[in-house]
PDB file of C-alpha atoms in Angstrom:
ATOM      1  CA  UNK A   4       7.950 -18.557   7.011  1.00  0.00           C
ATOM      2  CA  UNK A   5       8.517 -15.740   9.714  1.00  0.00           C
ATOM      3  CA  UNK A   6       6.046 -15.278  11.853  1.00  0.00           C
ATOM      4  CA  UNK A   7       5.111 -11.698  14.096  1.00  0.00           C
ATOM      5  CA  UNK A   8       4.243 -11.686  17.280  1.00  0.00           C
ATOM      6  CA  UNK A   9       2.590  -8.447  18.655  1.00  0.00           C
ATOM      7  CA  UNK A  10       2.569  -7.729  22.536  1.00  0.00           C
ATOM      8  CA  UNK A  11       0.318  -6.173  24.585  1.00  0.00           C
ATOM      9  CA  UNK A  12      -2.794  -7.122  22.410  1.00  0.00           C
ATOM     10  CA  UNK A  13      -4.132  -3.989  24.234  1.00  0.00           C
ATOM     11  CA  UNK A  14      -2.823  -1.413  25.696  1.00  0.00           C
ATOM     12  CA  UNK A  15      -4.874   1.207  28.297  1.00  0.00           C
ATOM     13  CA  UNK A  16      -3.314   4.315  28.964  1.00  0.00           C
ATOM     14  CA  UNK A  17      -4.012   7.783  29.238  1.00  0.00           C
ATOM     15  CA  UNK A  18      -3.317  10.887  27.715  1.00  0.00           C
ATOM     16  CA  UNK A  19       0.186  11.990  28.384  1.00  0.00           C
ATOM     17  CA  UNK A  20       1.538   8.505  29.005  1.00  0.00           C
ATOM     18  CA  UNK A  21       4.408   6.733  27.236  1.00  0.00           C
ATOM     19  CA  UNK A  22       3.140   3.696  25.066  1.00  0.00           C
ATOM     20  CA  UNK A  23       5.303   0.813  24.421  1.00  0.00           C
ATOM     21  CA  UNK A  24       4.516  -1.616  21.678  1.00  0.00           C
ATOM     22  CA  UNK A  25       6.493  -4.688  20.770  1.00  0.00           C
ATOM     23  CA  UNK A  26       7.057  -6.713  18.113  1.00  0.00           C
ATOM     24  CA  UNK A  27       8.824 -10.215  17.940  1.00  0.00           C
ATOM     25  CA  UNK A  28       9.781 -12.109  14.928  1.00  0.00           C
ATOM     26  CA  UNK A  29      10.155 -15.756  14.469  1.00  0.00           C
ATOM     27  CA  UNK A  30      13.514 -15.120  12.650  1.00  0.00           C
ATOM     28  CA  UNK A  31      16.316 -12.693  12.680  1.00  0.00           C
ATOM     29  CA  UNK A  32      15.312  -9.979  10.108  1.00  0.00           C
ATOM     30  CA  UNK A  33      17.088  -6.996   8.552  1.00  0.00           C
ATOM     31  CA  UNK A  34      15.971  -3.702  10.354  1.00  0.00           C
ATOM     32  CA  UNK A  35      15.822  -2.198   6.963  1.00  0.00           C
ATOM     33  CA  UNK A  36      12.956  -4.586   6.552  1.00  0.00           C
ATOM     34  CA  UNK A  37      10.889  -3.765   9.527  1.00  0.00           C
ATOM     35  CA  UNK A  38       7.840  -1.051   9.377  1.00  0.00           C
ATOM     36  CA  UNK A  39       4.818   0.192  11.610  1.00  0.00           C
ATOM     37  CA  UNK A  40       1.441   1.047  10.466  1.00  0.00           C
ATOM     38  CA  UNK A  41      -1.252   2.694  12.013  1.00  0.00           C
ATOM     39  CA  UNK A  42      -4.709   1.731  11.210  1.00  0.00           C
ATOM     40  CA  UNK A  43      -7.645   4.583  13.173  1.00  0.00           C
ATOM     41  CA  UNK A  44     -11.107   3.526  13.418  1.00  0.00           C
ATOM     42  CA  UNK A  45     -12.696   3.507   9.915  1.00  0.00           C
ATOM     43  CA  UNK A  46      -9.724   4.942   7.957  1.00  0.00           C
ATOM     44  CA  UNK A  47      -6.507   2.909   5.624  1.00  0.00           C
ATOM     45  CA  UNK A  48      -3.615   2.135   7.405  1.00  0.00           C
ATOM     46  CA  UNK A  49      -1.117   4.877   7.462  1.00  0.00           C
ATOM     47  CA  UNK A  50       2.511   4.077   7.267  1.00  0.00           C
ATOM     48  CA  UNK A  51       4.389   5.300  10.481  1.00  0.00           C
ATOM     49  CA  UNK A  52       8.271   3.893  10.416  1.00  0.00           C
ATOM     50  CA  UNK A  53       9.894   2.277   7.942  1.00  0.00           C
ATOM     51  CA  UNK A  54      13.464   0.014   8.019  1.00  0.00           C
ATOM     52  CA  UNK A  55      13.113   0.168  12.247  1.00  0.00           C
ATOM     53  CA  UNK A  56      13.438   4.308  12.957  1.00  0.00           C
ATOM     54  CA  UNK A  57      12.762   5.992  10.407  1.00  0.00           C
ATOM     55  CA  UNK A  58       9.689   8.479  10.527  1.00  0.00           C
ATOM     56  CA  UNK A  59       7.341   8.538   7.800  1.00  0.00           C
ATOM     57  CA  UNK A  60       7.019  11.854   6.149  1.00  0.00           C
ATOM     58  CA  UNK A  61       4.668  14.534   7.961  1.00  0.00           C
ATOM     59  CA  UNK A  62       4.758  11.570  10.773  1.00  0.00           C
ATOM     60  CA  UNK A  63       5.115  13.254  15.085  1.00  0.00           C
ATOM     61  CA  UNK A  64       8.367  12.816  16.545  1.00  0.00           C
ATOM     62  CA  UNK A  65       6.373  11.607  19.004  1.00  0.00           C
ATOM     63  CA  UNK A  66       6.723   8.352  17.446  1.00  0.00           C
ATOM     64  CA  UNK A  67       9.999   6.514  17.334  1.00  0.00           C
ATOM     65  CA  UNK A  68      10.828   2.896  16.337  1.00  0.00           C
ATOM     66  CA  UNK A  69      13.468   0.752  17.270  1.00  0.00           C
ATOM     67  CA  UNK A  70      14.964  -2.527  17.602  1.00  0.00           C
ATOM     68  CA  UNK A  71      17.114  -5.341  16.003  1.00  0.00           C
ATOM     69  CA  UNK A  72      17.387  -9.124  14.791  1.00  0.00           C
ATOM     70  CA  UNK A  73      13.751 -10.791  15.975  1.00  0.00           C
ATOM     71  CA  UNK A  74      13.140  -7.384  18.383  1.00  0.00           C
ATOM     72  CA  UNK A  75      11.595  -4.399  17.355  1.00  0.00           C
ATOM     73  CA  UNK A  76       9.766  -1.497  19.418  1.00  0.00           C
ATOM     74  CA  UNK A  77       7.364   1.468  18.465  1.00  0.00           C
ATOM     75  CA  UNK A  78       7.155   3.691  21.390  1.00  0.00           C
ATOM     76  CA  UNK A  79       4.642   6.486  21.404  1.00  0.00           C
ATOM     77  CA  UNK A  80       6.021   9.537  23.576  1.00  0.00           C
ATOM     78  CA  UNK A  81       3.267  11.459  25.266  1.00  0.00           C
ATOM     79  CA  UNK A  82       0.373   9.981  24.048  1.00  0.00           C
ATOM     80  CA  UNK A  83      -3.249  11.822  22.485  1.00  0.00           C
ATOM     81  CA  UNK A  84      -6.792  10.722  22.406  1.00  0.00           C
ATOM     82  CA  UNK A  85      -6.161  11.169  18.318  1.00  0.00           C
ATOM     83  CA  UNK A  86      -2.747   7.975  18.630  1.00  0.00           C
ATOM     84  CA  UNK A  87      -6.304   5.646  19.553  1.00  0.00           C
ATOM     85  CA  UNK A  88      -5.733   2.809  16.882  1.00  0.00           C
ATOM     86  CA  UNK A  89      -4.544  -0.652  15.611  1.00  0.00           C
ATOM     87  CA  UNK A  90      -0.796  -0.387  15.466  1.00  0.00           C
ATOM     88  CA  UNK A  91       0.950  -3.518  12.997  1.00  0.00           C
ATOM     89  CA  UNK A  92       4.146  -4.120  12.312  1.00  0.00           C
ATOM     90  CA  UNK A  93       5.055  -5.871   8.965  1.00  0.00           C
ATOM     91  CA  UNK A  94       7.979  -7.291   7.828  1.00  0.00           C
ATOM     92  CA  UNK A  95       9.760  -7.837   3.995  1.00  0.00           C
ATOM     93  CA  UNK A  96      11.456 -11.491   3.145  1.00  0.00           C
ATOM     94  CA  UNK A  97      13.634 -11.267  -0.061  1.00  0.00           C
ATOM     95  CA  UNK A  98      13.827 -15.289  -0.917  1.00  0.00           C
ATOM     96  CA  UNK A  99      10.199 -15.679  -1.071  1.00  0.00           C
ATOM     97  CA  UNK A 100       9.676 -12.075  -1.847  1.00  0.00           C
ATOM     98  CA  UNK A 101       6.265 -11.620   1.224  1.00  0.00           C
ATOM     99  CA  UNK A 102       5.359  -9.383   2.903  1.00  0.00           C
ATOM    100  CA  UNK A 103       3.742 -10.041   6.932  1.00  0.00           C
ATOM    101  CA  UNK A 104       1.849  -8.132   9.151  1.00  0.00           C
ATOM    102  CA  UNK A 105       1.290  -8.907  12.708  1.00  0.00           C
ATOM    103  CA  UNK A 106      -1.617  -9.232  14.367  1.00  0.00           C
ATOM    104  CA  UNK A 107      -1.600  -5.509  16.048  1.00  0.00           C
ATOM    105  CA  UNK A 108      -1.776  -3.862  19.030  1.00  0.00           C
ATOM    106  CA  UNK A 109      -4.652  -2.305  20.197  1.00  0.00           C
ATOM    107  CA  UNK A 110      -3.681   1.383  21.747  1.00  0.00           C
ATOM    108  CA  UNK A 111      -6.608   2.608  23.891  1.00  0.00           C
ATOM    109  CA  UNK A 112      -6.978   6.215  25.528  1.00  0.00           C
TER     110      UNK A 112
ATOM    111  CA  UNK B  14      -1.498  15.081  -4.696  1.00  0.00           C
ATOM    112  CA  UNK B  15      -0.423  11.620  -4.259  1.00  0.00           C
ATOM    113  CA  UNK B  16      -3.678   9.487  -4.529  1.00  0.00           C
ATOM    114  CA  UNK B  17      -4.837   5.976  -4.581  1.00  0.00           C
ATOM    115  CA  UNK B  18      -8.577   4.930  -5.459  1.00  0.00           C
ATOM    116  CA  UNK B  19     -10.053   1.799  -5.076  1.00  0.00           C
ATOM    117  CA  UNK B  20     -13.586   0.563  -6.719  1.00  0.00           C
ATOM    118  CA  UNK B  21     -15.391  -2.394  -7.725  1.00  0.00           C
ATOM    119  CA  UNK B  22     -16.407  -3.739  -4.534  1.00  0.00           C
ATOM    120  CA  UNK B  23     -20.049  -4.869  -4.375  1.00  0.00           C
ATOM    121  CA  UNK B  24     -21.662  -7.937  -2.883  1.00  0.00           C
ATOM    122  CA  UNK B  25     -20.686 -11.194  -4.756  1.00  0.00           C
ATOM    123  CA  UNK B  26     -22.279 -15.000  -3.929  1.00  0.00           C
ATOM    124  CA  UNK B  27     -19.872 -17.385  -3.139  1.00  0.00           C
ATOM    125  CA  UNK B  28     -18.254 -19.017  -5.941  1.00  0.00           C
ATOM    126  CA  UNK B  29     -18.325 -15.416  -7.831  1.00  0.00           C
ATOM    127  CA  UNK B  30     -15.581 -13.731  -9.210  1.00  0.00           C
ATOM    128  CA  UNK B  31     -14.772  -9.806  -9.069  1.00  0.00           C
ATOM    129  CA  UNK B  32     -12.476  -7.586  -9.979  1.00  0.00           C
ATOM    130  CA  UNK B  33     -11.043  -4.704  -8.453  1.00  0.00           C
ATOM    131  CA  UNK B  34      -9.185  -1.605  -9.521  1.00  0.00           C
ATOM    132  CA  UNK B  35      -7.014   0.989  -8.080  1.00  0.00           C
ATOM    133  CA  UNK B  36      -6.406   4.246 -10.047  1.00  0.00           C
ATOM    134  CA  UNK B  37      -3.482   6.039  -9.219  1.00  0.00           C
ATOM    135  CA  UNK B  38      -2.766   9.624  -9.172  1.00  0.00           C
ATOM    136  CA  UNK B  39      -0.015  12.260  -8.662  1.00  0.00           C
ATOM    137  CA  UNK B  40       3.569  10.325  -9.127  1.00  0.00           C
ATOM    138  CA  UNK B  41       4.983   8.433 -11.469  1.00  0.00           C
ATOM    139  CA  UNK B  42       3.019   5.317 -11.419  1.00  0.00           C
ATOM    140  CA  UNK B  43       5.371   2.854 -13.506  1.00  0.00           C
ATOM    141  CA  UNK B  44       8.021   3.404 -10.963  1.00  0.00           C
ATOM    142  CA  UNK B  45       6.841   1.842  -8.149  1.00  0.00           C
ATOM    143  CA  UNK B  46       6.030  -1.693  -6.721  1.00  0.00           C
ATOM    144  CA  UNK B  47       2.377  -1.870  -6.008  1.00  0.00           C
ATOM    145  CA  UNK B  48       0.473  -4.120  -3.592  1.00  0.00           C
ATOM    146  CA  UNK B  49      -2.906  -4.996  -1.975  1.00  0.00           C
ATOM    147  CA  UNK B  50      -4.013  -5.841   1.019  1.00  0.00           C
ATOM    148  CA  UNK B  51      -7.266  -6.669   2.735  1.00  0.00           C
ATOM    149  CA  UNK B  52      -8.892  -6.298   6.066  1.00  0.00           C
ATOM    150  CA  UNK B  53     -11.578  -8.334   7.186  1.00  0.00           C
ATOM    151  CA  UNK B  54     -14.152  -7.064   9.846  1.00  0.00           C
ATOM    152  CA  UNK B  55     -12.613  -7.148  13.072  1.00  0.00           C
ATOM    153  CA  UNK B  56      -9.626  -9.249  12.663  1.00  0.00           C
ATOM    154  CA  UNK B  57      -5.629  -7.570  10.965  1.00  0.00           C
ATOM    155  CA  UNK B  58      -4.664  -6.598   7.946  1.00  0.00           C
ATOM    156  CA  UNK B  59      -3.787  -9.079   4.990  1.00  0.00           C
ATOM    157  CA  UNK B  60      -1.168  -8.828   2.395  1.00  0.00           C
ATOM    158  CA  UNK B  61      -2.585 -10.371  -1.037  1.00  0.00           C
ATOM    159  CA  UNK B  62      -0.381  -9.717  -3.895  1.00  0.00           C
ATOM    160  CA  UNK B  63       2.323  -7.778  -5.062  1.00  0.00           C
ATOM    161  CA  UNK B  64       3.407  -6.422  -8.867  1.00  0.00           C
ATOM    162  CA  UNK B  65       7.085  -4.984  -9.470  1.00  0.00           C
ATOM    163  CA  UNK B  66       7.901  -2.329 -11.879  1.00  0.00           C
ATOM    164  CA  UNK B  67       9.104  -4.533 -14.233  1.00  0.00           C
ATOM    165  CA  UNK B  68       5.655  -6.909 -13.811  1.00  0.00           C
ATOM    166  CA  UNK B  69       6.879  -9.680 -12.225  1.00  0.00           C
ATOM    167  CA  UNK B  70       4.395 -10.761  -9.912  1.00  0.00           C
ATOM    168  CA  UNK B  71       4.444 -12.276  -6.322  1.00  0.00           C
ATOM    169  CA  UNK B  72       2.041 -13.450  -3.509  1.00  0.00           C
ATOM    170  CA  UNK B  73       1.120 -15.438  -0.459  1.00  0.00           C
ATOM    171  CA  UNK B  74       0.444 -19.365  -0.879  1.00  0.00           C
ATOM    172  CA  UNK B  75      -3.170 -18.365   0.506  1.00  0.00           C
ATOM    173  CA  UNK B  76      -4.043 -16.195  -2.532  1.00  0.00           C
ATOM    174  CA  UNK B  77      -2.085 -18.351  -5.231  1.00  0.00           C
ATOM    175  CA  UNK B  78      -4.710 -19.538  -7.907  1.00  0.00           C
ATOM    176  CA  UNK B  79      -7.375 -17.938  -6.795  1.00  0.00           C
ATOM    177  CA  UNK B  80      -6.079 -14.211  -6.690  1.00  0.00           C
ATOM    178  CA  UNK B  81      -4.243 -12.277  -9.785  1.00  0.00           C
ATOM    179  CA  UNK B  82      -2.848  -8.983  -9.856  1.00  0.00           C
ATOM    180  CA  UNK B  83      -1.899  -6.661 -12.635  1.00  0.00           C
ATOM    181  CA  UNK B  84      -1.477  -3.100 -13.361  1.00  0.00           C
ATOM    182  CA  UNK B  85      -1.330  -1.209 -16.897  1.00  0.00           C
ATOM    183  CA  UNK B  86       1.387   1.646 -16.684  1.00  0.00           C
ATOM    184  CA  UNK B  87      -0.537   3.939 -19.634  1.00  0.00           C
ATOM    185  CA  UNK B  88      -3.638   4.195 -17.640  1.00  0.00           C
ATOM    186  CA  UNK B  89      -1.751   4.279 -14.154  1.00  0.00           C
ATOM    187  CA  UNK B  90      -3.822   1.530 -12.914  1.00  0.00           C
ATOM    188  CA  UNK B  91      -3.489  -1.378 -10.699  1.00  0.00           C
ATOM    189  CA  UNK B  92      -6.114  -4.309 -10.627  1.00  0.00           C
ATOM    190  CA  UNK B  93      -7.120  -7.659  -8.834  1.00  0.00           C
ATOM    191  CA  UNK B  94      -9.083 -10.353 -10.116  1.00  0.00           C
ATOM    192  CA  UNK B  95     -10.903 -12.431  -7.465  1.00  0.00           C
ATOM    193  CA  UNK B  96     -12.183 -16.071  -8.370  1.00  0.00           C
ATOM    194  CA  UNK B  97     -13.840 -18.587  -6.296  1.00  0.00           C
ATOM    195  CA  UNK B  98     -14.260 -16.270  -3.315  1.00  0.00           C
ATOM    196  CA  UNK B  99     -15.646 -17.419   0.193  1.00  0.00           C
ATOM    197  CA  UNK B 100     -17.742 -15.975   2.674  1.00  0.00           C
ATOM    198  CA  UNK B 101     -14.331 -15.186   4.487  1.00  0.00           C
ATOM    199  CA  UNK B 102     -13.200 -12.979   1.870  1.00  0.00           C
ATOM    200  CA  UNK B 103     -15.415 -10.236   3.015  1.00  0.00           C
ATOM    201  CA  UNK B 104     -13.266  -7.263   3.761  1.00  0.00           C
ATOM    202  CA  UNK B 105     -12.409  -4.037   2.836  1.00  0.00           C
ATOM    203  CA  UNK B 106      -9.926  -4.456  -0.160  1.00  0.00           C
ATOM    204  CA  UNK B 107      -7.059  -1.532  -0.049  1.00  0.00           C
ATOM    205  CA  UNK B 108      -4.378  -0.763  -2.644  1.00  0.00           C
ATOM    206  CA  UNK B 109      -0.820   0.879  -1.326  1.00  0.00           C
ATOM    207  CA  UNK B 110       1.944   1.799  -3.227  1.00  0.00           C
ATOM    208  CA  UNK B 111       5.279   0.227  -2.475  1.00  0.00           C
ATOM    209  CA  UNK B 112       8.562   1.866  -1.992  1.00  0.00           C
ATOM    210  CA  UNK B 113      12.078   0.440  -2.503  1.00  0.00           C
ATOM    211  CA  UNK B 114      14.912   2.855  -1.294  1.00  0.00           C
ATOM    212  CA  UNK B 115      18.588   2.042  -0.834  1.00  0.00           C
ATOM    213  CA  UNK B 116      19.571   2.631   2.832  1.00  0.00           C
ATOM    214  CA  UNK B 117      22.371   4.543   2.978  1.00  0.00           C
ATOM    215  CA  UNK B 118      26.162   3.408   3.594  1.00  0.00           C
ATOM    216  CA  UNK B 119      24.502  -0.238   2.771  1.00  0.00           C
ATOM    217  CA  UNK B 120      23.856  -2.493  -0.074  1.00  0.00           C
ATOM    218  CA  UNK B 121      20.414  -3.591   1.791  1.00  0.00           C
ATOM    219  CA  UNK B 122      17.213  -1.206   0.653  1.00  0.00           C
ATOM    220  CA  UNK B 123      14.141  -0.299   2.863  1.00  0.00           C
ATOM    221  CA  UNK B 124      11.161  -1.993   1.710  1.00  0.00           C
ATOM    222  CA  UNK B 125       7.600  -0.265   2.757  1.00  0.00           C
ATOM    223  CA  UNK B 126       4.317   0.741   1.696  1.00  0.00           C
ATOM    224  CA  UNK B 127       3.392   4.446   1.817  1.00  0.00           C
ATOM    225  CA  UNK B 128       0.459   5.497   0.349  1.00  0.00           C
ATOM    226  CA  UNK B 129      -2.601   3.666   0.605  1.00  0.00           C
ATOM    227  CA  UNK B 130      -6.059   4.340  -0.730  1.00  0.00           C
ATOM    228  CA  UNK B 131      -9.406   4.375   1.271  1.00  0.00           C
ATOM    229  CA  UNK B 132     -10.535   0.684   0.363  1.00  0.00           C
ATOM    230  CA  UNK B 133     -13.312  -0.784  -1.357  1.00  0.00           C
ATOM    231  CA  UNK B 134     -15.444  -3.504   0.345  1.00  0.00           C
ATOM    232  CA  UNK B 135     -16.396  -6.468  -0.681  1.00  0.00           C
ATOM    233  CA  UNK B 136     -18.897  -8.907   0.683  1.00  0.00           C
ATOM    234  CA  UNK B 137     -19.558 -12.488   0.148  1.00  0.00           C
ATOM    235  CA  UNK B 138     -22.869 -13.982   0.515  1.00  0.00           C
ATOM    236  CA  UNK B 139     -25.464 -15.849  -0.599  1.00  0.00           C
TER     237      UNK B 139
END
């Protein structure tokens, strides 16, 4: 089973300041197979980047995702007071067909 | 609009067994993979189950036996029958819609959920 690793647990920064949010993965994983949510105070989880990069539609370019094998990165460019939230990253295995989160990153403004 | 709405949360004793439903709105329901996935208070989010398209079911070893998901295409809804729950499944209870799209220039596919619905909590206590 792969297992995600999330790093900082929290994250302090202001308003206007780059973010950088990791994510690890026990195993080498496809990129395609690699997406971010982002889960605001009292709201559903809103998917941000799907298969490493790719922006969710109506998602800020301010957001950008990358990575490869058990490496991955969601970087927040210039960040709000609105990007305060529980970021996860989740990951697809074909053979079991599952589906894991990690354990999040808290983003604080 | 593209929607997704959960209900039949409530407050169950331990032991009890509940069902939830997700009714979905604005695409093409039978087309799509459809999950759910939990949050308890306070701690990540939880994937429970999964249905394909083409019904085939599949889920975490945690939720095997005591969780079941289905869906019925002609009323566009998906559903998720919990038995035996435990104090620690108290959480808010959401349903997302999965999408499965080829990458490009690859015979790999991108595998994600994209729409979720607001939740519906569910407590359990005696």
């Amino acid at each position: 089973e792969i297992v995600l690793t999330q790093s900082p647990g929290t994250l302090s920064l202001s308003p206007g300041e780059r973010a950088t949010l990791s994510c690890r993965t026990s195993q080498s994983i496809s990129s395609s197979h690699l997406a971010w949510y982002q889960v605001k105070p009292g709201q559903a989880p809103r998917l941000l980047i799907y298969g490493t990069s790719n922006r969710a539609t109506g998602i800020s370019d301010r957001f950008s995702g990358s990575g490869s094998g058990t490496d991955f990165t969601l970087t927040i460019s210039r960040l709000e007071p609105e990007d305060l939230a529980v970021y996860y990253c989740q990951q697809y295995g074909r053979s079991p067909r599952i589906f894991t989160f990690g354990p999040g990153t808290k983003v604080e403004i | 609009e593209v929607q997704l709405v959960e209900s039949g949360g409530g407050l169950v004793q331990p032991g009890g067994s509940l069902s939830l439903s997700c009714a979905a709105s604005g695409f093409t329901f039978k087309n799509y993979d459809m999950h759910w996935v939990r949050q308890v208070p306070g701690k990540g989010l939880e994937w429970l189950s999964s249905i394909a398209t083409a019904g085939d079911t599949y889920s975490p070893a945690s939720t095997q036996g005591r969780f079941s998901i289905s869906r019925d295409n002609a009323r566009n809804s998906l559903f998720l029958h919990l038995t035996n729950l435990e104090v620690g499944d108290t959480a808010v209870y959401y349903c997302a819609r999965g999408s499965v799209v080829a990458r490009p220039f690859s015979y790999d596919h991108y595998y994600y959920m994209d729409v979720w619905g607001k939740g519906t909590a569910v407590v359990v206590s005696s």
